[in-house]
Short mmCIF file of C-alpha atoms in Angstrom, two decimals:
data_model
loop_
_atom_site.label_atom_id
_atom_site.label_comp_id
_atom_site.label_asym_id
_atom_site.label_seq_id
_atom_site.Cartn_x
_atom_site.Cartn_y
_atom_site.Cartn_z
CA UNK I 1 55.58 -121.38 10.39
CA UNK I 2 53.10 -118.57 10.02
CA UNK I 3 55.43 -116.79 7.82
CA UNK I 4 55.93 -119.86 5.51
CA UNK I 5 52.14 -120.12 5.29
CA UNK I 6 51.72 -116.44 4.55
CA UNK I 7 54.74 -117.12 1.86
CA UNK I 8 52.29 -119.82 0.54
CA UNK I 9 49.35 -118.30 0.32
CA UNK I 10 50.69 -115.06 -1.36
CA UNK I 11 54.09 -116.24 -2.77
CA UNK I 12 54.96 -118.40 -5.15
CA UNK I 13 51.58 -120.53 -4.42
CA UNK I 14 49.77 -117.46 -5.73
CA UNK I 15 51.57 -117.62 -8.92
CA UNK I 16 50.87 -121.54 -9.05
CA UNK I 17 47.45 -120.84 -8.50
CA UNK I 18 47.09 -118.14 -11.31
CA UNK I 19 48.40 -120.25 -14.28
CA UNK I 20 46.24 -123.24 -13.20
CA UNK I 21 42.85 -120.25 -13.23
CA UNK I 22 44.15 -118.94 -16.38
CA UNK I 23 44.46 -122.69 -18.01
CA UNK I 24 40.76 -123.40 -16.44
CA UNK I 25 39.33 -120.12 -17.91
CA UNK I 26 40.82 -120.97 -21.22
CA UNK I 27 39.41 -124.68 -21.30
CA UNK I 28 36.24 -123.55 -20.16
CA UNK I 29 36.41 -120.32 -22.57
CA UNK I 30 33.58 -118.12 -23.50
CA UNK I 31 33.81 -119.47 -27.19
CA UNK I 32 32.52 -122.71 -25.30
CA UNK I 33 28.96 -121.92 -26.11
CA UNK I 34 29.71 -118.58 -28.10
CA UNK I 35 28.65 -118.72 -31.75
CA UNK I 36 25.83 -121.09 -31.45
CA UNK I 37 24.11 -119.50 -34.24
CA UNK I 38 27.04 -120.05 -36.96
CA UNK I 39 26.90 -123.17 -39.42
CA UNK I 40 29.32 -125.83 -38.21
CA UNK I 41 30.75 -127.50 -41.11
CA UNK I 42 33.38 -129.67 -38.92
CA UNK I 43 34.14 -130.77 -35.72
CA UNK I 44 37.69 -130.74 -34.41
CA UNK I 45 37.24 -134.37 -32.13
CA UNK I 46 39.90 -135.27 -29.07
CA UNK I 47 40.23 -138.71 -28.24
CA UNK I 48 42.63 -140.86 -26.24
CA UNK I 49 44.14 -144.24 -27.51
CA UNK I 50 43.26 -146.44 -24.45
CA UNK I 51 42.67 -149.73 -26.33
CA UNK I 52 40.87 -150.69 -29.83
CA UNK I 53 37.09 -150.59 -28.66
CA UNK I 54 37.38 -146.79 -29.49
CA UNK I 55 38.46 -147.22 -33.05
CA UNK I 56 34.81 -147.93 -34.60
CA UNK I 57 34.05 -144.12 -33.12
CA UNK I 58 37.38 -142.66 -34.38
CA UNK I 59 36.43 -144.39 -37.93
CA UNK I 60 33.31 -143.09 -38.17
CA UNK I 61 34.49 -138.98 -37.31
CA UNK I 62 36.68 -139.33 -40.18
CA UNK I 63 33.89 -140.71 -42.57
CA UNK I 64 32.30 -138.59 -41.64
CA UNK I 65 34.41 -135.65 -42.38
CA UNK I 66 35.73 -134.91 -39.14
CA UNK I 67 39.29 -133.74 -37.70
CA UNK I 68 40.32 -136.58 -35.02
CA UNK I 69 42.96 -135.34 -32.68
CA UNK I 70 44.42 -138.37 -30.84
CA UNK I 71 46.39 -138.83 -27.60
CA UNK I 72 48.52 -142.16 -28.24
CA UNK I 73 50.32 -141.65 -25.23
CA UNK I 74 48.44 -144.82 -23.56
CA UNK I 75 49.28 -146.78 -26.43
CA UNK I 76 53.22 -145.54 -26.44
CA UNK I 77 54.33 -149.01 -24.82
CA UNK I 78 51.79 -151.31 -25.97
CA UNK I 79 52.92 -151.68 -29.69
CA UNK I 80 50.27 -154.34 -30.65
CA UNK I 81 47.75 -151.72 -30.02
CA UNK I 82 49.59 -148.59 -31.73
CA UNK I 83 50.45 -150.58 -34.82
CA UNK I 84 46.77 -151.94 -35.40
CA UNK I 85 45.13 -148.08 -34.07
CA UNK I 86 48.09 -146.64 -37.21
CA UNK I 87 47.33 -149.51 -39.71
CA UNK I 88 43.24 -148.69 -39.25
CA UNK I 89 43.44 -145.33 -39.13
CA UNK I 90 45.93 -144.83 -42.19
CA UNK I 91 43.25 -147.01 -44.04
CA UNK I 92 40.52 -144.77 -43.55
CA UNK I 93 42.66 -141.91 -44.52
CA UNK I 94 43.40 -144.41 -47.83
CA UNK I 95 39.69 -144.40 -48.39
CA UNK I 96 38.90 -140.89 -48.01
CA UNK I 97 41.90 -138.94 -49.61
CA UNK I 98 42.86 -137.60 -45.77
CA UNK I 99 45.94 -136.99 -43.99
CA UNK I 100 47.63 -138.45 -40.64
CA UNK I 101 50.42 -137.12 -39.03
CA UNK I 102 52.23 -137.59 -36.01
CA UNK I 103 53.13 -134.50 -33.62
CA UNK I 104 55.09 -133.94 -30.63
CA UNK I 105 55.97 -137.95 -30.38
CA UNK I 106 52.62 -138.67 -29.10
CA UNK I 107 49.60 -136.73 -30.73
CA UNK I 108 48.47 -138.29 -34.23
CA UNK I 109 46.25 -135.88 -36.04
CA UNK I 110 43.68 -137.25 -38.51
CA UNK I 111 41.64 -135.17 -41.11
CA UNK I 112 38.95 -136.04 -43.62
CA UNK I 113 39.37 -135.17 -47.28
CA UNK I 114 40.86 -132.20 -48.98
CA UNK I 115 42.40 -131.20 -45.44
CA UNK I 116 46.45 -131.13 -45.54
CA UNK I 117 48.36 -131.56 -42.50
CA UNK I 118 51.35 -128.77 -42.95
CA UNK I 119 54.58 -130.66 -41.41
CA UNK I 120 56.32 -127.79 -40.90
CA UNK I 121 56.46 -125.97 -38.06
CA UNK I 122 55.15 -122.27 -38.68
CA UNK I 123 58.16 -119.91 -37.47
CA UNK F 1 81.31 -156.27 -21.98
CA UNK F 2 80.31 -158.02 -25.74
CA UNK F 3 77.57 -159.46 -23.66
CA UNK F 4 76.07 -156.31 -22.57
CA UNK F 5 76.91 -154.98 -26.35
CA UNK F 6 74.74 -157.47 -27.71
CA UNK F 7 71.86 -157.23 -25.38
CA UNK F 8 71.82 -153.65 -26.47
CA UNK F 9 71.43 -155.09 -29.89
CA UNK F 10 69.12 -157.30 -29.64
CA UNK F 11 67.71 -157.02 -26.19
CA UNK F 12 65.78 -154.26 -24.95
CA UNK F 13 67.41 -151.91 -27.26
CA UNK F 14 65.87 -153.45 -30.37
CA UNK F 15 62.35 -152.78 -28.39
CA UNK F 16 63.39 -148.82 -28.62
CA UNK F 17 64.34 -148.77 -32.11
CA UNK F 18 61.83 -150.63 -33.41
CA UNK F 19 59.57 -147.95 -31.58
CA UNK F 20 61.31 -145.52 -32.69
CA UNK F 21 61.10 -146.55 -36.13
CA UNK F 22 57.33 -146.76 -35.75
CA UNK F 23 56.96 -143.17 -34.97
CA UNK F 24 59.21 -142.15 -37.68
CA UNK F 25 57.45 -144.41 -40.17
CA UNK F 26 54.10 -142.41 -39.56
CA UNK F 27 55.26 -138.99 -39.34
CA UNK F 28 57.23 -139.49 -43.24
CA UNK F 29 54.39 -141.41 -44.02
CA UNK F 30 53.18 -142.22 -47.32
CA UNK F 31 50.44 -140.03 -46.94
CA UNK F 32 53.06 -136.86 -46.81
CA UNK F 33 52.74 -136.83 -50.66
CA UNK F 34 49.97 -138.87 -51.16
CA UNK F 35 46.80 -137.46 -52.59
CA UNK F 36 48.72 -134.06 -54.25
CA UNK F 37 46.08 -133.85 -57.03
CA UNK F 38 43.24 -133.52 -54.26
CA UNK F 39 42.34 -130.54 -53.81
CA UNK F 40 43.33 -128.65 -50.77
CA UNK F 41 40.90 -126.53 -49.09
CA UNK F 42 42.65 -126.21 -45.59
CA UNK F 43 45.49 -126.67 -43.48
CA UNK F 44 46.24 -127.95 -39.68
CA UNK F 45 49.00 -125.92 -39.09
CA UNK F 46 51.85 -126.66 -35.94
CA UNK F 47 53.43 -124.14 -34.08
CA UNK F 48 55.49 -124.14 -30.68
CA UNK F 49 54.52 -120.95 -28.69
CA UNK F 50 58.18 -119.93 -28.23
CA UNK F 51 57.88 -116.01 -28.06
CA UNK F 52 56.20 -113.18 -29.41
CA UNK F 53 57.39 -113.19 -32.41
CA UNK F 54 55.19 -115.68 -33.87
CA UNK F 55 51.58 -114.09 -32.94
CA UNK F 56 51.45 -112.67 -36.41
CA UNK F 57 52.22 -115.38 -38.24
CA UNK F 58 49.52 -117.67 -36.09
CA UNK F 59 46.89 -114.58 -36.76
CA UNK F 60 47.69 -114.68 -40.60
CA UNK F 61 46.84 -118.55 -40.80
CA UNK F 62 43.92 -118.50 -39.16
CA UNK F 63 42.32 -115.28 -40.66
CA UNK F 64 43.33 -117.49 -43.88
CA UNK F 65 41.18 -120.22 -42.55
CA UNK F 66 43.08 -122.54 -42.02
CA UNK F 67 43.37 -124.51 -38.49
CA UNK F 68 46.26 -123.71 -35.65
CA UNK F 69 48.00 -126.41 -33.37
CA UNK F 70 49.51 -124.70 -30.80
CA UNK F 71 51.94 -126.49 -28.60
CA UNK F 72 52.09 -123.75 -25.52
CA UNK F 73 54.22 -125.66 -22.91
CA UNK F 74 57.12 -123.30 -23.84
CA UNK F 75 55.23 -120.51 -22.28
CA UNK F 76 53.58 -122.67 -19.76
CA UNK F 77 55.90 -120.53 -16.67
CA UNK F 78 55.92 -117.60 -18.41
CA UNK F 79 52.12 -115.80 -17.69
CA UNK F 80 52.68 -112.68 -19.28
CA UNK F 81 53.26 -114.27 -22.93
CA UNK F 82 50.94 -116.66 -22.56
CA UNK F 83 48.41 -114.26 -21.17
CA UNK F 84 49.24 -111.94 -24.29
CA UNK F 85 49.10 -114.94 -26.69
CA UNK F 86 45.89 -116.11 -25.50
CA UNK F 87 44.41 -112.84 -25.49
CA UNK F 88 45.19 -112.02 -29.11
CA UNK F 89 44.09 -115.86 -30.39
CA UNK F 90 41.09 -115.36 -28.61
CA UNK F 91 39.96 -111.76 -30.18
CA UNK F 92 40.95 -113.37 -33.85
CA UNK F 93 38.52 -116.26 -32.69
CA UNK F 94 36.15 -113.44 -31.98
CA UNK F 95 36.52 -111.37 -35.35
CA UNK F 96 36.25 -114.46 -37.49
CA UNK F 97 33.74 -116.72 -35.06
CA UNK F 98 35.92 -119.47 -34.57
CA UNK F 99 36.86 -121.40 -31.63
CA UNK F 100 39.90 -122.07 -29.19
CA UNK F 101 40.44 -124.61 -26.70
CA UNK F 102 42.59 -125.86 -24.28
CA UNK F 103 43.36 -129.60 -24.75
CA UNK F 104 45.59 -131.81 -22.44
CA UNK F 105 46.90 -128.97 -20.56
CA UNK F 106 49.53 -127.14 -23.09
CA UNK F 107 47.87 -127.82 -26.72
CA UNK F 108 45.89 -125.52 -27.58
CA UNK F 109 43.90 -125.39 -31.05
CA UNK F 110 42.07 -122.53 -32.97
CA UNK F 111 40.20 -122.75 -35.67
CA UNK F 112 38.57 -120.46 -38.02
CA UNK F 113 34.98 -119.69 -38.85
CA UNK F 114 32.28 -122.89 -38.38
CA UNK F 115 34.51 -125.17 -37.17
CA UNK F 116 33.79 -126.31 -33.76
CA UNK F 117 36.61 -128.05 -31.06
CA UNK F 118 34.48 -130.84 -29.12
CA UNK F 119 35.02 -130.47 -25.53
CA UNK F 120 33.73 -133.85 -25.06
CA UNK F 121 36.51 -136.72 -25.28
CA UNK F 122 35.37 -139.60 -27.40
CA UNK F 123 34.49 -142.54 -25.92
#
């Protein structure tokens, strides 16, 4: 018993542990409030598509010249939502000569004018 | 036997495809050659973090200015690439004052000078 908590604590629990630190130090990275003083000509916004109140705010990033990055994971079985979120959002990308893509089945990026979406996968 | 043939058809089957066919609708959408006569003044690239190999080509794009989408869950059990990944992404962030986040646990975007990654999910 004492062995297998031992084996916990420095075995493969250790390891566990690391990656989830690492991951934490990452999201909470230096960069968070590093270059304060530059210029910030964009934003890169995250969102999550949990139900059609949060369009109005996705809307107005774009307008406003803004990179959405959206989760529509939440949305992945409810299709009424996901079709009217897509047939919004590709509208807004209609008005202001942007791009939307979908990645990895469930992450729909959108961008604001004169930004491309590459569909490729670099190699 | 035709039964069960047919409710694949047109039973919960259909429910999949049409799905399916969603997804694949938006990511050849329209937009994929839409506005070509806009000018382009960046990219959101995609990669996969797969290996070593591809550090370079991640570096080049983003000293290029141009935005990096970087699915990492390939290297999400293997610390010492990740680690070394990270750690280069990070000192390009430093050398042009960009940024780099973590975002839902194995995405992780970088982006070149004055362009910021909101922490904050919108709401």
């Amino acid at each position: 018993m004492a062995v297998k908590f031992l084996d916990k604590l420095i075995g493969s629990g250790k390891k566990v542990k690391s990656e989830i630190e690492e991951y934490q130090e990452l999201d909470l990275s230096e960069f968070e409030e590093g270059f304060k003083d530059e210029p910030t000509s964009m934003f890169i916004r995250v969102a999550e598509l949990t139900g059609l109140e949060i369009l109005p705010e996705l809307k107005k990033q774009i307008y406003e010249g803004n990179v959405v990055f959206i989760d529509v994971s939440p949305a992945k079985h409810d299709k009424l939502l996901f079709d009217r979120a897509i047939k919004d959002l590709k509208q807004v990308v209609n008005d202001v000569h942007g791009d939307i893509a979908l990645i990895k089945e469930d992450q729909v990026i959108v961008t604001p004018r004169s930004i491309r979406i590459d569909r490729q996968k670099l190699k």
